[in-house]
Short mmCIF file of C-alpha atoms in Angstrom, two decimals:
data_model
loop_
_atom_site.label_atom_id
_atom_site.label_comp_id
_atom_site.label_asym_id
_atom_site.label_seq_id
_atom_site.Cartn_x
_atom_site.Cartn_y
_atom_site.Cartn_z
CA MET A 1 -13.04 33.73 54.45
CA GLN A 2 -12.44 31.83 51.38
CA GLU A 3 -15.92 32.42 49.70
CA ILE A 4 -15.71 36.22 49.91
CA ASP A 5 -11.95 36.38 48.98
CA ARG A 6 -12.81 34.29 45.84
CA LEU A 7 -15.79 36.47 45.01
CA ILE A 8 -13.62 39.70 45.43
CA GLN A 9 -10.93 38.04 42.99
CA LEU A 10 -13.53 37.42 40.44
CA LEU A 11 -15.32 40.71 40.67
CA ALA A 12 -11.92 42.55 40.39
CA ARG A 13 -11.52 40.95 36.79
CA LEU A 14 -14.53 42.69 35.55
CA PRO A 15 -13.72 45.69 33.37
CA GLY A 16 -14.27 48.87 35.41
CA LEU A 17 -13.62 47.29 38.85
CA GLY A 18 -10.13 47.18 40.49
CA PRO A 19 -9.31 45.45 43.78
CA ARG A 20 -10.66 48.24 45.96
CA SER A 21 -14.07 48.51 44.04
CA ALA A 22 -14.45 44.89 43.96
CA ARG A 23 -14.26 44.75 47.82
CA ARG A 24 -16.91 47.54 48.00
CA ALA A 25 -18.96 45.65 45.56
CA ALA A 26 -18.77 42.37 47.42
CA LEU A 27 -19.76 44.09 50.80
CA ASP A 28 -22.65 45.72 49.11
CA LEU A 29 -23.53 42.37 47.50
CA VAL A 30 -23.58 40.76 50.83
CA ARG A 31 -25.73 43.50 52.28
CA LYS A 32 -28.20 43.06 49.40
CA ARG A 33 -28.21 39.43 49.48
CA GLU A 34 -31.80 38.58 48.43
CA SER A 35 -32.30 41.63 46.30
CA LEU A 36 -29.17 41.75 44.37
CA MET A 37 -26.64 38.92 45.07
CA ARG A 38 -28.78 35.95 44.35
CA PRO A 39 -30.63 37.42 41.36
CA LEU A 40 -27.23 38.25 39.94
CA ALA A 41 -26.03 34.76 40.36
CA THR A 42 -29.15 33.42 38.71
CA ALA A 43 -28.78 35.94 35.86
CA LEU A 44 -25.22 35.14 35.24
CA ALA A 45 -25.83 31.29 35.06
CA GLU A 46 -28.94 31.88 33.03
CA ALA A 47 -27.05 34.08 30.54
CA ALA A 48 -24.10 31.77 30.38
CA ASP A 49 -26.45 28.96 29.39
CA ALA A 50 -28.85 30.98 26.93
CA ILE A 51 -26.47 33.30 24.96
CA ARG A 52 -24.91 32.28 21.88
CA THR A 53 -23.03 33.88 19.17
CA CYS A 54 -24.97 34.27 15.82
CA SER A 55 -23.22 32.07 13.21
CA THR A 56 -24.18 34.55 10.39
CA CYS A 57 -23.27 38.11 11.84
CA GLY A 58 -21.48 37.30 15.08
CA ASN A 59 -24.10 39.09 17.29
CA LEU A 60 -25.00 37.65 20.57
CA ASP A 61 -28.45 36.37 21.06
CA THR A 62 -30.42 33.51 22.61
CA ALA A 63 -31.20 32.36 19.09
CA ASP A 64 -28.95 31.32 16.17
CA PRO A 65 -29.30 33.07 13.58
CA CYS A 66 -30.03 36.03 15.69
CA HIS A 67 -33.30 38.12 15.80
CA ILE A 68 -31.68 40.69 13.60
CA CYS A 69 -30.40 38.33 10.94
CA THR A 70 -33.97 36.76 10.87
CA ASP A 71 -35.98 40.01 10.98
CA GLU A 72 -37.88 40.21 7.68
CA ARG A 73 -38.45 44.01 7.99
CA ARG A 74 -34.71 44.66 7.96
CA ASP A 75 -33.16 45.47 4.59
CA PRO A 76 -31.04 42.30 3.52
CA THR A 77 -29.09 44.49 0.90
CA LEU A 78 -27.30 46.48 3.53
CA ILE A 79 -24.64 45.14 5.95
CA CYS A 80 -22.94 47.33 8.56
CA VAL A 81 -19.50 46.17 9.64
CA VAL A 82 -18.58 46.63 13.25
CA GLU A 83 -15.58 45.60 15.36
CA GLN A 84 -17.39 44.25 18.47
CA VAL A 85 -20.94 43.42 19.61
CA GLY A 86 -20.82 46.39 21.77
CA ASP A 87 -20.51 48.58 18.74
CA LEU A 88 -23.44 46.80 17.20
CA TRP A 89 -25.51 47.68 20.40
CA ALA A 90 -24.46 51.21 20.27
CA LEU A 91 -25.89 51.46 16.73
CA GLU A 92 -29.12 49.81 17.65
CA ARG A 93 -29.49 52.23 20.50
CA ALA A 94 -29.09 55.00 17.96
CA ALA A 95 -31.98 53.11 16.12
CA GLY A 96 -31.41 54.76 12.72
CA PHE A 97 -30.13 51.73 11.02
CA LYS A 98 -32.50 49.12 9.50
CA GLY A 99 -30.15 46.79 7.65
CA ARG A 100 -28.16 43.82 8.98
CA TYR A 101 -24.80 43.69 10.76
CA HIS A 102 -21.50 41.87 10.63
CA VAL A 103 -19.21 41.66 13.70
CA LEU A 104 -15.60 41.28 12.93
CA GLY A 105 -14.42 40.29 16.40
CA GLY A 106 -11.77 42.69 16.53
CA VAL A 107 -9.34 44.71 14.27
CA LEU A 108 -6.09 43.75 12.29
CA SER A 109 -3.21 44.60 14.44
CA ALA A 110 0.29 43.82 13.60
CA LEU A 111 1.40 44.64 17.14
CA ASP A 112 -1.08 42.25 18.74
CA GLY A 113 -0.55 39.50 16.01
CA VAL A 114 -4.05 39.84 14.79
CA GLY A 115 -4.42 38.85 11.16
CA PRO A 116 -7.34 38.52 8.64
CA GLU A 117 -7.85 34.83 9.63
CA ASP A 118 -8.54 35.85 13.30
CA LEU A 119 -11.46 38.04 12.31
CA THR A 120 -14.69 37.16 10.54
CA ILE A 121 -13.57 38.64 7.29
CA ALA A 122 -13.96 35.34 5.26
CA GLN A 123 -17.46 34.95 6.54
CA LEU A 124 -18.06 38.62 5.47
CA LEU A 125 -16.82 37.85 2.04
CA ALA A 126 -19.09 34.74 1.74
CA ARG A 127 -22.14 36.81 2.68
CA VAL A 128 -21.35 39.14 -0.15
CA GLY A 129 -20.58 36.39 -2.78
CA GLY A 130 -22.69 34.17 -5.00
CA ASP A 131 -26.34 35.43 -5.38
CA SER A 132 -26.28 37.41 -2.25
CA PRO A 133 -28.87 40.22 -2.14
CA VAL A 134 -26.17 42.49 -0.48
CA THR A 135 -25.50 45.72 -2.47
CA GLU A 136 -23.83 47.89 0.14
CA ILE A 137 -21.33 47.50 3.03
CA ILE A 138 -21.10 50.30 5.59
CA LEU A 139 -17.66 50.12 7.28
CA ALA A 140 -18.28 51.16 10.97
CA THR A 141 -14.84 50.29 12.39
CA ASN A 142 -13.51 52.69 15.00
CA LEU A 143 -11.44 55.76 13.92
CA THR A 144 -8.15 54.22 15.36
CA VAL A 145 -5.16 53.42 13.24
CA ASP A 146 -5.98 49.65 13.60
CA GLY A 147 -9.63 50.34 12.87
CA GLN A 148 -8.91 52.33 9.58
CA THR A 149 -6.32 49.61 8.58
CA THR A 150 -9.09 47.09 8.89
CA ALA A 151 -11.59 49.07 6.92
CA HIS A 152 -8.92 49.60 4.09
CA TYR A 153 -8.08 45.87 3.99
CA ILE A 154 -11.85 44.94 3.79
CA THR A 155 -12.44 47.63 1.07
CA GLU A 156 -9.60 46.09 -1.01
CA ARG A 157 -11.03 42.38 -0.52
CA LEU A 158 -14.51 43.65 -1.42
CA ALA A 159 -13.27 45.44 -4.51
CA GLU A 160 -13.94 42.83 -7.08
CA SER A 161 -17.35 41.91 -5.54
CA GLY A 162 -18.86 44.93 -7.20
CA VAL A 163 -20.70 45.78 -3.93
CA ARG A 164 -20.80 49.41 -2.94
CA VAL A 165 -18.44 50.15 0.19
CA THR A 166 -19.09 53.05 2.44
CA ARG A 167 -18.10 54.45 5.69
CA LEU A 168 -19.70 56.57 8.47
CA ALA A 169 -19.25 60.38 8.18
CA HIS A 170 -16.69 61.93 10.21
CA GLY A 171 -17.29 65.31 11.76
CA VAL A 172 -18.16 67.19 14.78
CA PRO A 173 -20.15 65.16 17.26
CA VAL A 174 -23.88 66.43 17.90
CA GLY A 175 -23.69 68.52 20.83
CA GLY A 176 -19.97 68.86 20.67
CA GLU A 177 -18.10 72.01 21.33
CA LEU A 178 -15.48 73.02 18.87
CA ASP A 179 -13.19 74.27 21.54
CA TYR A 180 -12.96 70.81 23.03
CA LEU A 181 -12.53 68.68 19.75
CA ASP A 182 -9.06 67.43 18.60
CA ASP A 183 -7.54 68.71 15.60
CA GLY A 184 -8.18 65.54 13.49
CA THR A 185 -12.06 65.56 13.97
CA LEU A 186 -11.99 69.46 13.21
CA SER A 187 -9.99 69.12 10.02
CA ALA A 188 -12.16 66.13 8.86
CA ALA A 189 -15.20 68.08 9.64
CA LEU A 190 -13.87 71.07 7.54
CA LYS A 191 -13.00 68.85 4.50
CA ALA A 192 -16.43 67.13 4.54
CA ARG A 193 -18.37 70.43 4.92
CA GLN A 194 -21.87 70.45 3.41
CA ALA A 195 -23.67 73.03 1.69
CA LEU A 196 -26.81 74.49 3.53
CA MET B 1 -32.43 39.54 24.65
CA GLN B 2 -34.10 39.38 28.06
CA GLU B 3 -31.20 37.45 29.60
CA ILE B 4 -28.47 39.95 28.72
CA ASP B 5 -30.65 42.94 29.50
CA ARG B 6 -31.43 41.57 32.91
CA LEU B 7 -27.77 40.83 33.61
CA ILE B 8 -26.79 44.45 32.50
CA GLN B 9 -29.36 45.79 34.84
CA LEU B 10 -28.28 43.89 37.74
CA LEU B 11 -24.55 44.60 37.04
CA ALA B 12 -25.46 48.40 36.77
CA ARG B 13 -26.54 48.28 40.53
CA LEU B 14 -23.06 47.41 41.65
CA PRO B 15 -21.19 50.31 43.29
CA GLY B 16 -18.63 51.55 40.75
CA LEU B 17 -20.50 50.45 37.72
CA GLY B 18 -22.98 52.44 35.81
CA PRO B 19 -25.02 51.60 32.74
CA ARG B 20 -22.35 51.89 30.28
CA SER B 21 -19.63 49.84 32.21
CA ALA B 22 -22.30 47.34 33.03
CA ARG B 23 -22.80 46.74 29.27
CA ARG B 24 -19.00 46.46 28.86
CA ALA B 25 -18.70 43.99 31.81
CA ALA B 26 -21.69 42.02 30.42
CA LEU B 27 -19.97 41.58 27.22
CA ASP B 28 -16.65 40.75 28.79
CA LEU B 29 -18.39 38.07 30.84
CA VAL B 30 -20.03 36.52 27.78
CA ARG B 31 -16.47 36.44 26.10
CA LYS B 32 -15.15 34.79 29.15
CA ARG B 33 -18.05 32.55 29.75
CA GLU B 34 -16.17 29.37 31.13
CA SER B 35 -13.21 31.32 32.73
CA LEU B 36 -15.18 34.17 34.62
CA MET B 37 -18.96 34.13 34.02
CA ARG B 38 -19.96 30.69 35.38
CA PRO B 39 -17.34 30.92 38.22
CA LEU B 40 -18.66 34.30 39.23
CA ALA B 41 -22.25 32.76 39.28
CA THR B 42 -21.05 30.10 41.51
CA ALA B 43 -18.96 32.26 43.81
CA LEU B 44 -22.08 34.59 44.22
CA ALA B 45 -24.29 31.76 45.00
CA GLU B 46 -21.89 30.05 47.44
CA ALA B 47 -21.07 33.34 49.17
CA ALA B 48 -24.74 34.21 49.55
CA ASP B 49 -25.35 30.80 51.22
CA ALA B 50 -22.22 30.67 53.44
CA ILE B 51 -21.62 34.19 54.67
CA ARG B 52 -23.20 35.37 57.76
CA THR B 53 -22.96 38.34 60.19
CA CYS B 54 -21.21 37.55 63.50
CA SER B 55 -23.68 38.02 66.28
CA THR B 56 -21.07 39.30 68.62
CA CYS B 57 -19.13 41.92 66.56
CA GLY B 58 -21.06 42.32 63.32
CA ASN B 59 -18.05 41.07 61.12
CA LEU B 60 -18.92 38.98 57.91
CA ASP B 61 -17.73 35.37 58.03
CA THR B 62 -18.76 31.77 57.36
CA ALA B 63 -18.93 31.15 61.18
CA ASP B 64 -20.72 32.81 63.85
CA PRO B 65 -19.15 34.04 66.10
CA CYS B 66 -16.48 34.93 63.56
CA HIS B 67 -12.86 33.80 63.38
CA ILE B 68 -11.69 37.04 64.83
CA CYS B 69 -14.06 36.70 67.88
CA THR B 70 -12.94 33.19 68.44
CA ASP B 71 -9.23 33.60 67.88
CA GLU B 72 -7.53 32.87 71.26
CA ARG B 73 -4.42 34.65 70.28
CA ARG B 74 -6.33 38.04 70.05
CA ASP B 75 -6.43 40.23 72.96
CA PRO B 76 -10.02 40.19 74.51
CA THR B 77 -9.50 43.20 76.55
CA LEU B 78 -9.17 45.48 73.38
CA ILE B 79 -12.28 46.41 71.17
CA CYS B 80 -11.86 48.51 68.01
CA VAL B 81 -14.99 50.18 67.05
CA VAL B 82 -15.63 50.77 63.29
CA GLU B 83 -18.50 52.01 61.14
CA GLN B 84 -18.67 49.26 58.49
CA VAL B 85 -17.17 45.89 57.75
CA GLY B 86 -15.00 47.45 55.15
CA ASP B 87 -13.14 49.51 57.71
CA LEU B 88 -12.58 46.28 59.71
CA TRP B 89 -11.07 44.87 56.70
CA ALA B 90 -8.82 47.86 56.15
CA LEU B 91 -7.56 47.58 59.64
CA GLU B 92 -6.96 43.90 59.14
CA ARG B 93 -5.01 44.58 56.06
CA ALA B 94 -2.71 47.11 58.05
CA ALA B 95 -2.21 44.05 60.17
CA GLY B 96 -1.20 46.11 63.26
CA PHE B 97 -4.04 45.31 65.53
CA LYS B 98 -4.34 42.26 67.61
CA GLY B 99 -7.65 42.88 69.60
CA ARG B 100 -11.31 42.42 68.66
CA TYR B 101 -13.66 44.55 66.72
CA HIS B 102 -17.12 45.87 67.03
CA VAL B 103 -18.92 46.92 63.85
CA LEU B 104 -21.54 49.74 64.31
CA GLY B 105 -23.26 49.27 61.04
CA GLY B 106 -23.19 52.99 60.14
CA VAL B 107 -23.20 56.31 62.02
CA LEU B 108 -25.61 58.47 63.98
CA SER B 109 -27.22 60.88 61.38
CA ALA B 110 -30.08 63.35 62.18
CA LEU B 111 -30.22 64.08 58.41
CA ASP B 112 -30.65 60.39 57.40
CA GLY B 113 -32.78 59.56 60.65
CA VAL B 114 -30.21 57.12 61.94
CA GLY B 115 -30.49 56.91 65.75
CA PRO B 116 -28.63 54.87 68.34
CA GLU B 117 -31.10 52.07 68.05
CA ASP B 118 -30.19 51.67 64.37
CA LEU B 119 -26.61 50.92 65.22
CA THR B 120 -25.14 48.01 67.32
CA ILE B 121 -24.42 50.47 70.17
CA ALA B 122 -26.55 48.51 72.88
CA GLN B 123 -24.52 45.39 71.91
CA LEU B 124 -21.22 47.21 72.36
CA LEU B 125 -22.34 48.44 75.71
CA ALA B 126 -23.45 44.77 76.45
CA ARG B 127 -19.91 43.63 75.64
CA VAL B 128 -18.44 46.18 78.00
CA GLY B 129 -20.82 45.52 81.01
CA GLY B 130 -20.85 42.90 83.63
CA ASP B 131 -17.72 40.77 84.27
CA SER B 132 -16.31 41.44 80.63
CA PRO B 133 -12.59 41.42 80.22
CA VAL B 134 -12.64 44.56 78.21
CA THR B 135 -10.47 47.32 79.37
CA GLU B 136 -10.14 49.61 76.31
CA ILE B 137 -12.37 50.66 73.46
CA ILE B 138 -10.54 52.27 70.52
CA LEU B 139 -13.00 54.47 68.58
CA ALA B 140 -12.03 54.16 64.73
CA THR B 141 -15.13 55.78 63.32
CA ASN B 142 -14.45 58.15 60.13
CA LEU B 143 -13.38 61.68 60.61
CA THR B 144 -16.51 62.86 59.26
CA VAL B 145 -19.13 65.06 61.15
CA ASP B 146 -21.38 62.03 61.67
CA GLY B 147 -18.44 59.72 62.47
CA GLN B 148 -17.20 62.06 65.22
CA THR B 149 -20.70 62.75 66.57
CA THR B 150 -21.11 58.89 66.93
CA ALA B 151 -17.65 58.64 68.58
CA HIS B 152 -18.75 61.27 71.11
CA TYR B 153 -22.02 59.74 71.83
CA ILE B 154 -20.39 56.40 72.50
CA THR B 155 -17.78 57.91 74.68
CA GLU B 156 -20.70 59.44 76.93
CA ARG B 157 -22.49 56.12 76.93
CA LEU B 158 -19.29 54.48 78.16
CA ALA B 159 -18.50 57.08 80.78
CA GLU B 160 -19.63 55.15 83.75
CA SER B 161 -18.42 51.81 82.60
CA GLY B 162 -14.93 52.84 83.78
CA VAL B 163 -13.34 51.46 80.47
CA ARG B 164 -10.56 53.38 78.84
CA VAL B 165 -11.80 55.00 75.64
CA THR B 166 -9.19 56.17 73.01
CA ARG B 167 -9.28 57.09 69.33
CA LEU B 168 -7.01 56.66 66.22
CA ALA B 169 -4.30 59.36 65.95
CA HIS B 170 -5.05 62.21 63.56
CA GLY B 171 -2.12 63.60 61.59
CA VAL B 172 -0.07 63.73 58.22
CA PRO B 173 -0.69 60.36 56.25
CA VAL B 174 2.42 58.24 55.80
CA GLY B 175 3.68 59.30 52.45
CA GLY B 176 1.50 62.33 52.43
CA GLU B 177 2.90 65.73 51.09
CA LEU B 178 2.13 68.81 53.23
CA ASP B 179 1.22 70.97 50.17
CA TYR B 180 -1.64 68.67 49.20
CA LEU B 181 -3.13 68.11 52.78
CA ASP B 182 -6.25 69.88 53.72
CA ASP B 183 -5.98 72.65 56.62
CA GLY B 184 -7.86 70.38 59.14
CA THR B 185 -5.25 67.58 58.77
CA LEU B 186 -2.48 69.93 59.03
CA SER B 187 -3.73 71.70 62.25
CA ALA B 188 -4.59 68.48 63.82
CA ALA B 189 -1.07 67.16 63.20
CA LEU B 190 0.51 70.42 64.49
CA LYS B 191 -1.48 70.13 67.71
CA ALA B 192 -0.60 66.46 68.24
CA ARG B 193 3.16 67.13 67.44
CA GLN B 194 5.44 64.65 69.22
CA ALA B 195 8.95 65.12 70.59
CA LEU B 196 11.74 63.41 68.77
#
């Protein structure tokens, strides 16, 4: 069956699905042909047509500029820099941030041959320069070696712009148990201890 | 973004994907719009149109009867009874069986209210009756309580047909280590020990 083999092959390329779970998913889809399989086909085609990358911040949306960049109620003086669109979504779900975003599209990585020109760093500098209203850049790259290298690089590049550069606080996750935390997080939380 | 939210919701209904991995999959799909997203949409729509259930054995195929039921080289005297199409696929991958199949579509379950009329047991009896060429039924239901109950029920229903009823051998899996096996498998393997 060419049709089902092709479907399984494509499903197996989704992150989180392997060959075995792709087969299970394909069988489940055929079983739910009208309630899941056809709606999913339609949703994929519609999303592929409708979704574009915001030319300002790199977010995914049906509009360009995206609804965050055009939202007048959001603070235009504040830009939060993230690696990927998924990170932007995570911050939006947390719903505490009312500024704008900038999606880098990855991190600097000597190993993977990713240089500054492969990321949207030039676009970020352009958003800060000239008569821009931006006064603070919050670096929210991941706490990996590459993420922190990227944060340092951007900090240096922003040095002469006069804009304030901050980063997310490091520490004990809310709901986290000390016993299960890695040493790095614990020592960071100790160093950044706060008066009660 | 309505389009991406709807896509994530549908992806999260696939077995093996939860809300978090559905978001990751959706982002990955948008990133691979032409190489994965559109082909997957097409493959889903094509498979939904093309695939049907074989009215003889219950297999999924683009033809009815399916290519296994119409394959002249396969032994028509032998029917292997499985719970689901996935089990049929697993046996086909093992590639040792050259008879035909019968997919029950589930197992008898008092708890879930599944009775004989919810499975294709009547169709199986019809395939055995009359001037049918079938001489042996291999019961390959799973080694669960419900699977074995179903096997017993089918054995009883087949008693007066005169057809030979067998089941898959139980024992130590090839490559399995005794230390990691459950007691049931070990004692079954001991009881069914074979002379060298």
